[in-house]
Coordinates of N, CA and C and ligand atoms in Angstrom, one line a residue:
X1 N 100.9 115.7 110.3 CA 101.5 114.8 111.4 C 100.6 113.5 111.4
X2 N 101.4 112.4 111.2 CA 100.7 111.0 110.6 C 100.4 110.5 112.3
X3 N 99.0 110.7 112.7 CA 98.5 109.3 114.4 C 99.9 108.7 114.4
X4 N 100.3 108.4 115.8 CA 101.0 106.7 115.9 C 100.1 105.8 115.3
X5 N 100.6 105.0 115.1 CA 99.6 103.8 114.4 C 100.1 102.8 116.1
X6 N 99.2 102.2 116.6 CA 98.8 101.0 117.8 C 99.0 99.9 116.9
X7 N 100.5 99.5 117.4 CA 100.5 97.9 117.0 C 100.3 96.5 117.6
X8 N 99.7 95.7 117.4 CA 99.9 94.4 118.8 C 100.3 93.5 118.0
X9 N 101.6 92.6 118.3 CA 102.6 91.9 117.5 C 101.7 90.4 118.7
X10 N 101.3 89.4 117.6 CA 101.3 88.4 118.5 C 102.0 87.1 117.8
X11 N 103.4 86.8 118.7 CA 103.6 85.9 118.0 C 103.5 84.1 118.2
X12 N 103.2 83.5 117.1 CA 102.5 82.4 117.0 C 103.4 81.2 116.8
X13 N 103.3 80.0 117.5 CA 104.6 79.1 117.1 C 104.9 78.6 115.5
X14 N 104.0 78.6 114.6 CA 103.9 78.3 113.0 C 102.6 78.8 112.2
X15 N 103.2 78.1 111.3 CA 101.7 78.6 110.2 C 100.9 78.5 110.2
X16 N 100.5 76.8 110.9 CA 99.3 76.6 110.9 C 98.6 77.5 112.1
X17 N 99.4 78.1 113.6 CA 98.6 79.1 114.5 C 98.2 80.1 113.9
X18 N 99.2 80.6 113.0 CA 98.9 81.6 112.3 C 97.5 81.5 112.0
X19 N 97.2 80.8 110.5 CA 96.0 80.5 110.2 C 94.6 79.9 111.5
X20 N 94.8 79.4 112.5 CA 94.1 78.9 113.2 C 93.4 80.3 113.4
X21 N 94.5 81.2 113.9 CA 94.2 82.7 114.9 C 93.8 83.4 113.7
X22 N 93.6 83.6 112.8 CA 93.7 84.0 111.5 C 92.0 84.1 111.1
X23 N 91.5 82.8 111.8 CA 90.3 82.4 111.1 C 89.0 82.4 112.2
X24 N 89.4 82.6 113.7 CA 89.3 82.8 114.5 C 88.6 84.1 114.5
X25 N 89.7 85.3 114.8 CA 89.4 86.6 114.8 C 88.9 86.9 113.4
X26 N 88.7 86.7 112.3 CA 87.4 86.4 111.5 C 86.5 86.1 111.4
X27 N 86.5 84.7 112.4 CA 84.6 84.3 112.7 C 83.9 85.1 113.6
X28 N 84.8 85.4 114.4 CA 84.7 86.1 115.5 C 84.0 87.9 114.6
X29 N 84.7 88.3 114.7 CA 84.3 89.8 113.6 C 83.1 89.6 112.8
X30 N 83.3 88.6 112.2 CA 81.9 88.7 111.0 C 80.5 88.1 112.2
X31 N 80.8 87.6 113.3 CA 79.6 87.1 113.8 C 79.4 88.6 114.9
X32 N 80.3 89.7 115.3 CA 79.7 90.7 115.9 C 78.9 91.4 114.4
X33 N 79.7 91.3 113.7 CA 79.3 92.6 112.5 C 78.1 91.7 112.0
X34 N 77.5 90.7 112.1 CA 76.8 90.3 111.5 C 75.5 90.8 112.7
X35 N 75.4 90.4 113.8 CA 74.6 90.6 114.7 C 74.7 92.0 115.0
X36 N 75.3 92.8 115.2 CA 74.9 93.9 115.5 C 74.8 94.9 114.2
X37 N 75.0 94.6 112.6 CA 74.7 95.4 111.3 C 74.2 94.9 110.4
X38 N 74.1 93.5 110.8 CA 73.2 92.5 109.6 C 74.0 92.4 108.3
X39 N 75.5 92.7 108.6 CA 76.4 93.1 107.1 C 77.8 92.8 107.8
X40 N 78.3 91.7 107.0 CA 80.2 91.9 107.5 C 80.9 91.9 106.0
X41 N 81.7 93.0 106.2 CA 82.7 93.8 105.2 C 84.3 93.5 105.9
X42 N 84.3 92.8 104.7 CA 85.9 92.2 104.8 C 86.4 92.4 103.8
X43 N 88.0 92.7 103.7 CA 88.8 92.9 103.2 C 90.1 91.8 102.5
X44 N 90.1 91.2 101.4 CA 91.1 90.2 101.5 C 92.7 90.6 101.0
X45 N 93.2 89.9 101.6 CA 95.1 89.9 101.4 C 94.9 89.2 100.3
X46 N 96.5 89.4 99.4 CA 96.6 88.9 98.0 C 98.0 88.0 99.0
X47 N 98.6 87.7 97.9 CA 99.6 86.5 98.0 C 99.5 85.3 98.3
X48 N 100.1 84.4 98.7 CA 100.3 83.2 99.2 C 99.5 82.8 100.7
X49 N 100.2 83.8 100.9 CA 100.0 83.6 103.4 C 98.8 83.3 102.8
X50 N 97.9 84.0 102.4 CA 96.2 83.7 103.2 C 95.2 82.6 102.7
X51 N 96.6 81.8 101.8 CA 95.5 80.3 100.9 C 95.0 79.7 102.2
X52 N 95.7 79.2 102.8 CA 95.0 78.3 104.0 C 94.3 79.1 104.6
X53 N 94.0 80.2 105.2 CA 93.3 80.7 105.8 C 92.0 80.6 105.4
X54 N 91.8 80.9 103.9 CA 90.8 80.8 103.0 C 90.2 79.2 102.5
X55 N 91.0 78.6 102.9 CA 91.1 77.3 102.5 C 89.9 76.8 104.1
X56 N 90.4 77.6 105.0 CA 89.7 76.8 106.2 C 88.4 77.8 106.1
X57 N 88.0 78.8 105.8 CA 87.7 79.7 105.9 C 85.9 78.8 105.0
X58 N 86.3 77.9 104.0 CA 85.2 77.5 103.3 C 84.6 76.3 104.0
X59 N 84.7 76.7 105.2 CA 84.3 75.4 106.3 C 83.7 75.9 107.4
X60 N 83.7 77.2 107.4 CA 83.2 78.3 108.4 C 81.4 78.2 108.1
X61 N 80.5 78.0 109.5 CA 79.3 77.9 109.3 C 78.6 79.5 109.8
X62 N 78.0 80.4 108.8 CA 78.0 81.7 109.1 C 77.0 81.9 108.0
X63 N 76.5 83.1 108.5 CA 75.3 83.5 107.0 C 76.2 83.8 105.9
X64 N 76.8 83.2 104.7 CA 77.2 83.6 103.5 C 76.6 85.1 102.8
X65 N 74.9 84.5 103.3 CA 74.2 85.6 102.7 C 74.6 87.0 102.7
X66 N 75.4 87.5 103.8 CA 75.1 88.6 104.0 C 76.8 89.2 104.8
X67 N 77.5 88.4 103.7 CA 79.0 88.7 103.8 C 78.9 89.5 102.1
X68 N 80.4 90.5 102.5 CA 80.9 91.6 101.6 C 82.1 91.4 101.5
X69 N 82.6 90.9 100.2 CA 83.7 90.3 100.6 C 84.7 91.7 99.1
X70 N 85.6 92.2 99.3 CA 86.3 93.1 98.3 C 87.6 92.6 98.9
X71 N 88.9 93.2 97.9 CA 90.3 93.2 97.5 C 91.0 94.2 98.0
X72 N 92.1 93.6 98.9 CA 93.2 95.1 99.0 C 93.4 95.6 97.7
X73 N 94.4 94.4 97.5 CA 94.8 94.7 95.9 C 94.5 93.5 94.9
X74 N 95.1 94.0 93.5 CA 95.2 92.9 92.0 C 95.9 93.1 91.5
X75 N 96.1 92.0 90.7 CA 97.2 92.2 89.6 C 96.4 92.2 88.3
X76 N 97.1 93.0 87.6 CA 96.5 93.2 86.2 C 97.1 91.8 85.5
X77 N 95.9 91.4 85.5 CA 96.2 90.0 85.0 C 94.3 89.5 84.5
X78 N 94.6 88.4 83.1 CA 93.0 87.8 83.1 C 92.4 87.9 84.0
X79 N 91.1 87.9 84.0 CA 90.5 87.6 85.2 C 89.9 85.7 85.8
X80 N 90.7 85.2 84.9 CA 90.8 84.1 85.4 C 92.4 83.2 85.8
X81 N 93.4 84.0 85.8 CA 94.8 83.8 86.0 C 95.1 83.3 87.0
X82 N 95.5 82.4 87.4 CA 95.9 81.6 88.7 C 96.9 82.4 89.4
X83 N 97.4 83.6 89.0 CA 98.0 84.4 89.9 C 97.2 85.4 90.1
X84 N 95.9 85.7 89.6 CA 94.9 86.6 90.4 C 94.8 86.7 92.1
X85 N 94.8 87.3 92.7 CA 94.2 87.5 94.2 C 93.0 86.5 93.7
X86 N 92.3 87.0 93.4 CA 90.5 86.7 92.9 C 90.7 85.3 92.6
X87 N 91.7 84.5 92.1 CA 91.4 83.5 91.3 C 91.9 82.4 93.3
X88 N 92.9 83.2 93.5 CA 93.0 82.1 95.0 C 91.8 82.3 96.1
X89 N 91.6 83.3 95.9 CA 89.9 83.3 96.9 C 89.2 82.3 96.4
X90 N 89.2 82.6 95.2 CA 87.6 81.8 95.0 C 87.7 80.0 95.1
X91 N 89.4 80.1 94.2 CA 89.5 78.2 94.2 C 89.8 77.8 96.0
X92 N 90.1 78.2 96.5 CA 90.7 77.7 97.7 C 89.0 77.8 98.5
X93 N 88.2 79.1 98.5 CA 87.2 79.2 99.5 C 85.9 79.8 98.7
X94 N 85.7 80.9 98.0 CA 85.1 81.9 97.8 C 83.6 81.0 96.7
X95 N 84.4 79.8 95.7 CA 83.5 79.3 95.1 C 82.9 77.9 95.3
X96 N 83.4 77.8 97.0 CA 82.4 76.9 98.0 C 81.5 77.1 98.7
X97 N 81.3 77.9 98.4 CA 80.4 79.0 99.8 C 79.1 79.6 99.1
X98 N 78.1 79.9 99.8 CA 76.9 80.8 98.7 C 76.7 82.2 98.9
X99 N 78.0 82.8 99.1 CA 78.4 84.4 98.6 C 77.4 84.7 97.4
X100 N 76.3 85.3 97.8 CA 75.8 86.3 96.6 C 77.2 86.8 95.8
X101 N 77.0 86.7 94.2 CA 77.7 86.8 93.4 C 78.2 88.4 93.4
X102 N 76.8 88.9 93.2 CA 76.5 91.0 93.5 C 77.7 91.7 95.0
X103 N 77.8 90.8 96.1 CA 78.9 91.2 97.1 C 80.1 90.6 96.9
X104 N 80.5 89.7 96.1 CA 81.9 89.4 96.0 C 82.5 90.9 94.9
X105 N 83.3 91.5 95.2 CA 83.4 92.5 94.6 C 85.1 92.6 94.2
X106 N 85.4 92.4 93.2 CA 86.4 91.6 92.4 C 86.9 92.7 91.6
X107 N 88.1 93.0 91.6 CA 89.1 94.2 91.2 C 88.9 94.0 89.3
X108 N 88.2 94.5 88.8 CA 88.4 94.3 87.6 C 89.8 94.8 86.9
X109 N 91.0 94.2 87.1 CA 92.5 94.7 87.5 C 92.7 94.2 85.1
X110 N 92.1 93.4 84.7 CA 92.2 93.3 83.6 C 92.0 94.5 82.5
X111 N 91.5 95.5 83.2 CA 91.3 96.4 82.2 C 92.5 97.5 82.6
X112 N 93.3 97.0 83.3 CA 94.6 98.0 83.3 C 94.2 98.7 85.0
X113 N 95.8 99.4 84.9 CA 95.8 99.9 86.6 C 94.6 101.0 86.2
X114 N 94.6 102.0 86.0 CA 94.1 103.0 86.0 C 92.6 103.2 85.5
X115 N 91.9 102.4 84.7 CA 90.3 101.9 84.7 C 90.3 101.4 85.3
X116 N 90.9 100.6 86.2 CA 90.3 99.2 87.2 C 89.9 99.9 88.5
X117 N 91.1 101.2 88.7 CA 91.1 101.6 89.7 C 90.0 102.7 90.0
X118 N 89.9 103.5 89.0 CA 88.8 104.3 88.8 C 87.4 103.7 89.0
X119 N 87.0 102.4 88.4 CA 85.9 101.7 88.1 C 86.1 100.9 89.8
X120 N 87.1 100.7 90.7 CA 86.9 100.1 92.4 C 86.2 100.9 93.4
X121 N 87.0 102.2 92.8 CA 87.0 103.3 93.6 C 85.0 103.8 94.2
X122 N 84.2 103.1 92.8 CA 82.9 103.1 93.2 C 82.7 102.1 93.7
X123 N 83.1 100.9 94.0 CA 82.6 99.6 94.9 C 83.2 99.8 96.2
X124 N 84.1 100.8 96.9 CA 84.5 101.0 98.1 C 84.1 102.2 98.5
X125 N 83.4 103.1 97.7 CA 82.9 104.7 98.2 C 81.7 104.4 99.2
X126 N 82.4 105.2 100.3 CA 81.9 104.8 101.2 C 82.0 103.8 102.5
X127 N 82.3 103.1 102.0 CA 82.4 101.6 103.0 C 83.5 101.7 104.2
X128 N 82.4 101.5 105.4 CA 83.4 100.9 106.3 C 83.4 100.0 106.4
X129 N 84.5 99.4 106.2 CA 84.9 98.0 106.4 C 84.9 97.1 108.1
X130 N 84.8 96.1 108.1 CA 84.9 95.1 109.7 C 86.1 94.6 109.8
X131 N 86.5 94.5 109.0 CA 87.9 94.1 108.8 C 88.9 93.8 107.6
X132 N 89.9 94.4 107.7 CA 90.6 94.2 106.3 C 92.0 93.3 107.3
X133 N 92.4 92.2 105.9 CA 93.5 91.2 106.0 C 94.6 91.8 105.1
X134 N 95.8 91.7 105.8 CA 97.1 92.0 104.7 C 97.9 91.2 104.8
X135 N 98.8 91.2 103.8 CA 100.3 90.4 103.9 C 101.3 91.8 104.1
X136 N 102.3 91.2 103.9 CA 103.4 92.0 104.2 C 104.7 91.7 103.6
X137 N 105.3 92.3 102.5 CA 106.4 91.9 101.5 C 107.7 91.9 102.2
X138 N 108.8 91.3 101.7 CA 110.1 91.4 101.9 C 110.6 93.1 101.9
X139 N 109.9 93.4 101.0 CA 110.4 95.3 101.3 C 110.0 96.0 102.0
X140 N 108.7 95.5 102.4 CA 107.8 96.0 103.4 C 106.7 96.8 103.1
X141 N 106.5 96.2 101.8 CA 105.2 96.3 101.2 C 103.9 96.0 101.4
X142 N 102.5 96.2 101.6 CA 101.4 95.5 101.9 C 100.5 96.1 100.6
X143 N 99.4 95.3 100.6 CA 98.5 94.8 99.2 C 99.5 95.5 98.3
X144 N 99.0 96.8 97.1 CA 100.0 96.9 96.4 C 100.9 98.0 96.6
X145 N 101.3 98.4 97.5 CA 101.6 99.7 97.9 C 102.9 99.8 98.3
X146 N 103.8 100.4 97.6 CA 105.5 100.0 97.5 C 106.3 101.1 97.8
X147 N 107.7 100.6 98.7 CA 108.1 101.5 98.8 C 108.3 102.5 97.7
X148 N 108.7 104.3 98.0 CA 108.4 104.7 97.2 C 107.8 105.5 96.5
X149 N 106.6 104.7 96.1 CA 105.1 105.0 95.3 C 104.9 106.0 96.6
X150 N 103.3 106.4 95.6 CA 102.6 107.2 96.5 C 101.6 106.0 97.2
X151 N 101.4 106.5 98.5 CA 100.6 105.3 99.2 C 99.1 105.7 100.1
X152 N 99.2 107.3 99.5 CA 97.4 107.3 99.7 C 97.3 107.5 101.2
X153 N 98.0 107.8 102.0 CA 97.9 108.2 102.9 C 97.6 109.7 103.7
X154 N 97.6 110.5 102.6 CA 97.3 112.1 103.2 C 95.4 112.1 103.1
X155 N 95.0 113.3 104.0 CA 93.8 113.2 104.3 C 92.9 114.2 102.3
X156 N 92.1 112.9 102.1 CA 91.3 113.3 101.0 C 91.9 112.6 99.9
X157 N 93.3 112.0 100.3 CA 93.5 110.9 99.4 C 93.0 110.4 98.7
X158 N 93.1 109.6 97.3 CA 92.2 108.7 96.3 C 91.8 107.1 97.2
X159 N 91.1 106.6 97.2 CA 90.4 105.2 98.0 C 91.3 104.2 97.1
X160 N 91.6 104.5 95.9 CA 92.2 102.8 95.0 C 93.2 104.0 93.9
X161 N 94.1 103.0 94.5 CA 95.3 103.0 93.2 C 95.6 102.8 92.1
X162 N 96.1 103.4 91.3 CA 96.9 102.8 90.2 C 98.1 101.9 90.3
X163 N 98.9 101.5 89.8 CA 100.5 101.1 90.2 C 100.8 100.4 89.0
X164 N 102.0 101.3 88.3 CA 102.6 100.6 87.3 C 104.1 100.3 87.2
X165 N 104.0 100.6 88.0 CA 105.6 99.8 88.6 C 106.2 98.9 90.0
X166 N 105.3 98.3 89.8 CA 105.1 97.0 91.2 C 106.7 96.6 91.2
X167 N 106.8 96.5 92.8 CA 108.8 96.1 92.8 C 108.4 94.6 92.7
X168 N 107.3 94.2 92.7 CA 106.7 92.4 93.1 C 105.9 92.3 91.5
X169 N 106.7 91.4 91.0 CA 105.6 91.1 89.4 C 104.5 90.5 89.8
X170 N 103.3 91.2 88.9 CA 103.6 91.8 87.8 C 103.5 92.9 88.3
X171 N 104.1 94.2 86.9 CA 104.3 95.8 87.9 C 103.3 95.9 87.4
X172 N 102.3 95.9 87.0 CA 100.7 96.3 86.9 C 99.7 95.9 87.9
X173 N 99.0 97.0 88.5 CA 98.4 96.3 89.5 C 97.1 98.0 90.4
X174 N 96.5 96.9 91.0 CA 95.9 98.2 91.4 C 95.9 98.0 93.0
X175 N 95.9 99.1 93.6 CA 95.8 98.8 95.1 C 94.9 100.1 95.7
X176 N 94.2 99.5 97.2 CA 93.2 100.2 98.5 C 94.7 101.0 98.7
X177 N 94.3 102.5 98.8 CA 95.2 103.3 99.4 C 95.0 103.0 101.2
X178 N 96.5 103.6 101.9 CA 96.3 103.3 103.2 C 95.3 104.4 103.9
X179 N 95.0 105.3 103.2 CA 93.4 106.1 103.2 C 92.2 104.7 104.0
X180 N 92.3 104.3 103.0 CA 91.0 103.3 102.5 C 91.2 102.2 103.2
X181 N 92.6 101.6 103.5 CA 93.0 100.2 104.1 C 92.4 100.7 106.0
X182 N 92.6 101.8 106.2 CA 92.5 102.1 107.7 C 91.2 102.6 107.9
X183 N 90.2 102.4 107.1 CA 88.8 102.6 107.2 C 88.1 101.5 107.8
X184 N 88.4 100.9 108.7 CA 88.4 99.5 108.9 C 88.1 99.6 110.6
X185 N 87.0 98.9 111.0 CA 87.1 98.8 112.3 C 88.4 97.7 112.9
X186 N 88.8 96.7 112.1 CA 90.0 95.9 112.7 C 90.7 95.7 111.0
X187 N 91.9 95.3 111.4 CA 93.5 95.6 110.7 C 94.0 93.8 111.0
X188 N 94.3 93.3 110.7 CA 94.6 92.2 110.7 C 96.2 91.9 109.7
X189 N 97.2 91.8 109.8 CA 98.0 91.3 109.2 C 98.7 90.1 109.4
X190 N 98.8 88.7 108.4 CA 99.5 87.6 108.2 C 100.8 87.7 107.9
X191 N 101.6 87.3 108.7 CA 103.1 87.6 108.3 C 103.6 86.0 109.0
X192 N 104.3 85.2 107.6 CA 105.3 83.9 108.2 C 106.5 83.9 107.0
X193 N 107.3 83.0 107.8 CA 108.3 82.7 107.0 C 109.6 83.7 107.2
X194 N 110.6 82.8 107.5 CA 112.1 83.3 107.6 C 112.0 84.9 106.7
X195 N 111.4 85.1 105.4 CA 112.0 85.9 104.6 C 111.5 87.1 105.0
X196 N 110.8 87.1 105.8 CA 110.0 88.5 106.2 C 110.6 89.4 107.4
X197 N 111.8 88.7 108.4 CA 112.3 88.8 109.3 C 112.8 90.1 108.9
X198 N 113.4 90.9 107.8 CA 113.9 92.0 108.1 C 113.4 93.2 107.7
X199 N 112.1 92.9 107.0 CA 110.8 94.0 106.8 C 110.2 94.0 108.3
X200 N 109.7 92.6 109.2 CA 109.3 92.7 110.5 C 110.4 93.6 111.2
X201 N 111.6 93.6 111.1 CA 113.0 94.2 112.1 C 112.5 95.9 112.0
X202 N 112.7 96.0 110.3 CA 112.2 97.3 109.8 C 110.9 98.0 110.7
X203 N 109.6 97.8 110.6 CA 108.8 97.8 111.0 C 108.9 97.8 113.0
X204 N 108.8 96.8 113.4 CA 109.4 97.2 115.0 C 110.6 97.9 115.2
X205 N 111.2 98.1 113.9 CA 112.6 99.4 114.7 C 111.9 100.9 114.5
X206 N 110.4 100.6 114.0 CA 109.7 102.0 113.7 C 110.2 102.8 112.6
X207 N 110.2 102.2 111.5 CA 110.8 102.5 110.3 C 109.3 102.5 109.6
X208 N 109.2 103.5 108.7 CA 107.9 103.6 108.1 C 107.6 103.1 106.8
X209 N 107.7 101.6 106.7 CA 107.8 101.2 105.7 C 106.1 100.9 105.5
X210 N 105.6 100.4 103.8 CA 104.2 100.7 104.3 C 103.6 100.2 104.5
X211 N 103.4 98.9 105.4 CA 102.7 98.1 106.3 C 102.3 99.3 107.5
X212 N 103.6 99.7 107.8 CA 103.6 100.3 109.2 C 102.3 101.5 109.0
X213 N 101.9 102.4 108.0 CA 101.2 103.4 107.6 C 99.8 103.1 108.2
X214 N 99.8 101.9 108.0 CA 98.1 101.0 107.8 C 97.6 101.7 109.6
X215 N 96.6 102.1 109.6 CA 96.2 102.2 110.8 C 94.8 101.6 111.5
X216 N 94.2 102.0 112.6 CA 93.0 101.6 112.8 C 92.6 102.0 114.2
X217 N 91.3 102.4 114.3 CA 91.1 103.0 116.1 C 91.3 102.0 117.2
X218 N 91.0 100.6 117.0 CA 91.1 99.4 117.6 C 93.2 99.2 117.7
X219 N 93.9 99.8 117.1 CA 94.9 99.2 116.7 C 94.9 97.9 115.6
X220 N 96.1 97.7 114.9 CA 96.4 97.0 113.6 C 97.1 95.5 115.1
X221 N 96.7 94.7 114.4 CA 97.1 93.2 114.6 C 98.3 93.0 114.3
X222 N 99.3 91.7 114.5 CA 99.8 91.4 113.5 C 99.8 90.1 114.0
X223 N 99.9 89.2 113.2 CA 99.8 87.4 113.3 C 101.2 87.5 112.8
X224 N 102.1 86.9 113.6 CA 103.4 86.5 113.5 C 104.3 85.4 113.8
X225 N 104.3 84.7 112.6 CA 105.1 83.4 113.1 C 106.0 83.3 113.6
X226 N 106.6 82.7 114.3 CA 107.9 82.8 115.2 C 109.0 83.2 114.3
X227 N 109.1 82.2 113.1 CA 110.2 82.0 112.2 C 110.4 83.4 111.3
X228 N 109.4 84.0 111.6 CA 109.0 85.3 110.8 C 109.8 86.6 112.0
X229 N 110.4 86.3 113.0 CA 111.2 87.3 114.2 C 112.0 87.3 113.6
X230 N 112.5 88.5 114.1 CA 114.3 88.5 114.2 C 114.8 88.0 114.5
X231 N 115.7 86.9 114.8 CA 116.8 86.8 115.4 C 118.0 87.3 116.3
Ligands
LIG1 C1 100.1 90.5 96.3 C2 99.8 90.9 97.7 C3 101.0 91.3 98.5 C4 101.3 90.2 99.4 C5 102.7 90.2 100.0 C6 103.0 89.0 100.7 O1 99.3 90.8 95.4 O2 101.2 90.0 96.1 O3 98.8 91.7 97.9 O4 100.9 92.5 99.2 O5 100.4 90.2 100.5 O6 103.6 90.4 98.9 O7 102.9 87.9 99.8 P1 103.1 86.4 100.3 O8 101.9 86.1 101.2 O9 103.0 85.5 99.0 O10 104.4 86.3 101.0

């Protein structure tokens, strides 16, 4: 019997609140977790939503030193591919900043789902995270975890996925099971744009699509742009 998952829907007039609130409850998190553990462990979202976020994000005055920064998910792609997760962190924020190289911890998604995943699975054993970021798909997907698939949600679950049949190209890819995504003192998800309105409908009609899975003791967030409601 799967907890309720605690949702708080806050919705925002556009993108840019989105991102404002976005980057906010980020500085905010890394500056408790930084003062009271001397360590902030963050989680990043793939897709589009969180360029700006990351974009403002390399303008944030904070110890770099002693940020942890790891991947929901990747795409099995070069590791220099402009549709990497990895490649929009770094161009937008990640390769402005003086992140010790050793803590940026980067899905080696190039060597296929199933080494990449096995070879993550040691950079997150263990870890509790301060906060993990997600998007949220048209099907109602989050990092790579599809309807479907198996999504790592039973207790003893594997921490990182395989996935070779992404419904979102490319179908190669590796994803944090929702095990591993709800290990997280705070849950954060970006969600904008008209297209998301019937995954969001899904989700508040209490439909267990696998955004909704994601949990956390604090309760899971959601940043939501107006245009991103139902109707
Ligand atoms: C990916 C992401 C995926 C993404 C959603 C939303 O690798 O594509 O991890 O889960 O967050 O599909 O994508 P957009 O932000 O581009 O709408």
């Amino acid at each position: 019997m799967s907890r309720k998952v605690v949702t708080r829907w806050r919705v925002l007039p556009d993108a840019l609140a989105v991102r404002d609130h976005a980057v906010q409850c980020i500085a905010q998190a890394a500056a408790k977790a930084l003062t009271e553990r001397g360590a902030f462990h963050i989680v990043l979202a793939g897709g589009s939503t969180p360029r700006a976020v990351y974009q403002a994000l390399a303008g944030l005055q904070t110890d770099w030193q002693n940020w942890h920064v790891y991947y929901g998910d990747e795409r099995c792609l070069p590791p220099e591919h402009a549709e990497r997760n990895s490649q929009t962190a770094m161009q937008a924020w990640l390769a402005h900043v003086p992140l010790p190289a050793v803590q940026h911890h980067v899905i080696a998604a190039e060597l296929g789902p199933e080494r990449a995943a096995e070879q993550y699975a040691g950079a997150v054993a263990g870890v509790n995270f301060d906060l993990v970021l997600l998007g949220l798909g048209e099907d109602g997907h989050t990092a790579s975890l599809f309807p479907g698939n198996p999504l790592g949600n039973e207790p003893g679950a594997a921490d990182v996925l395989p996935v070779n049949n992404a419904a979102k190209p490319p179908s190669a890819r590796v994803s944090l099971s929702v095990a591993c995504l709800s290990r997280s003192r705070q849950v954060v998800f970006l969600v904008t744009g008209a297209g998301k309105r019937e995954a969001v409908a899904r989700w508040r009609a209490g439909e267990a699509i696998p955004a909704a899975q994601v949990r956390c003791e604090k309760g899971v967030e959601v940043l939501l742009e107006q245009a991103a409601l139902p109707t």
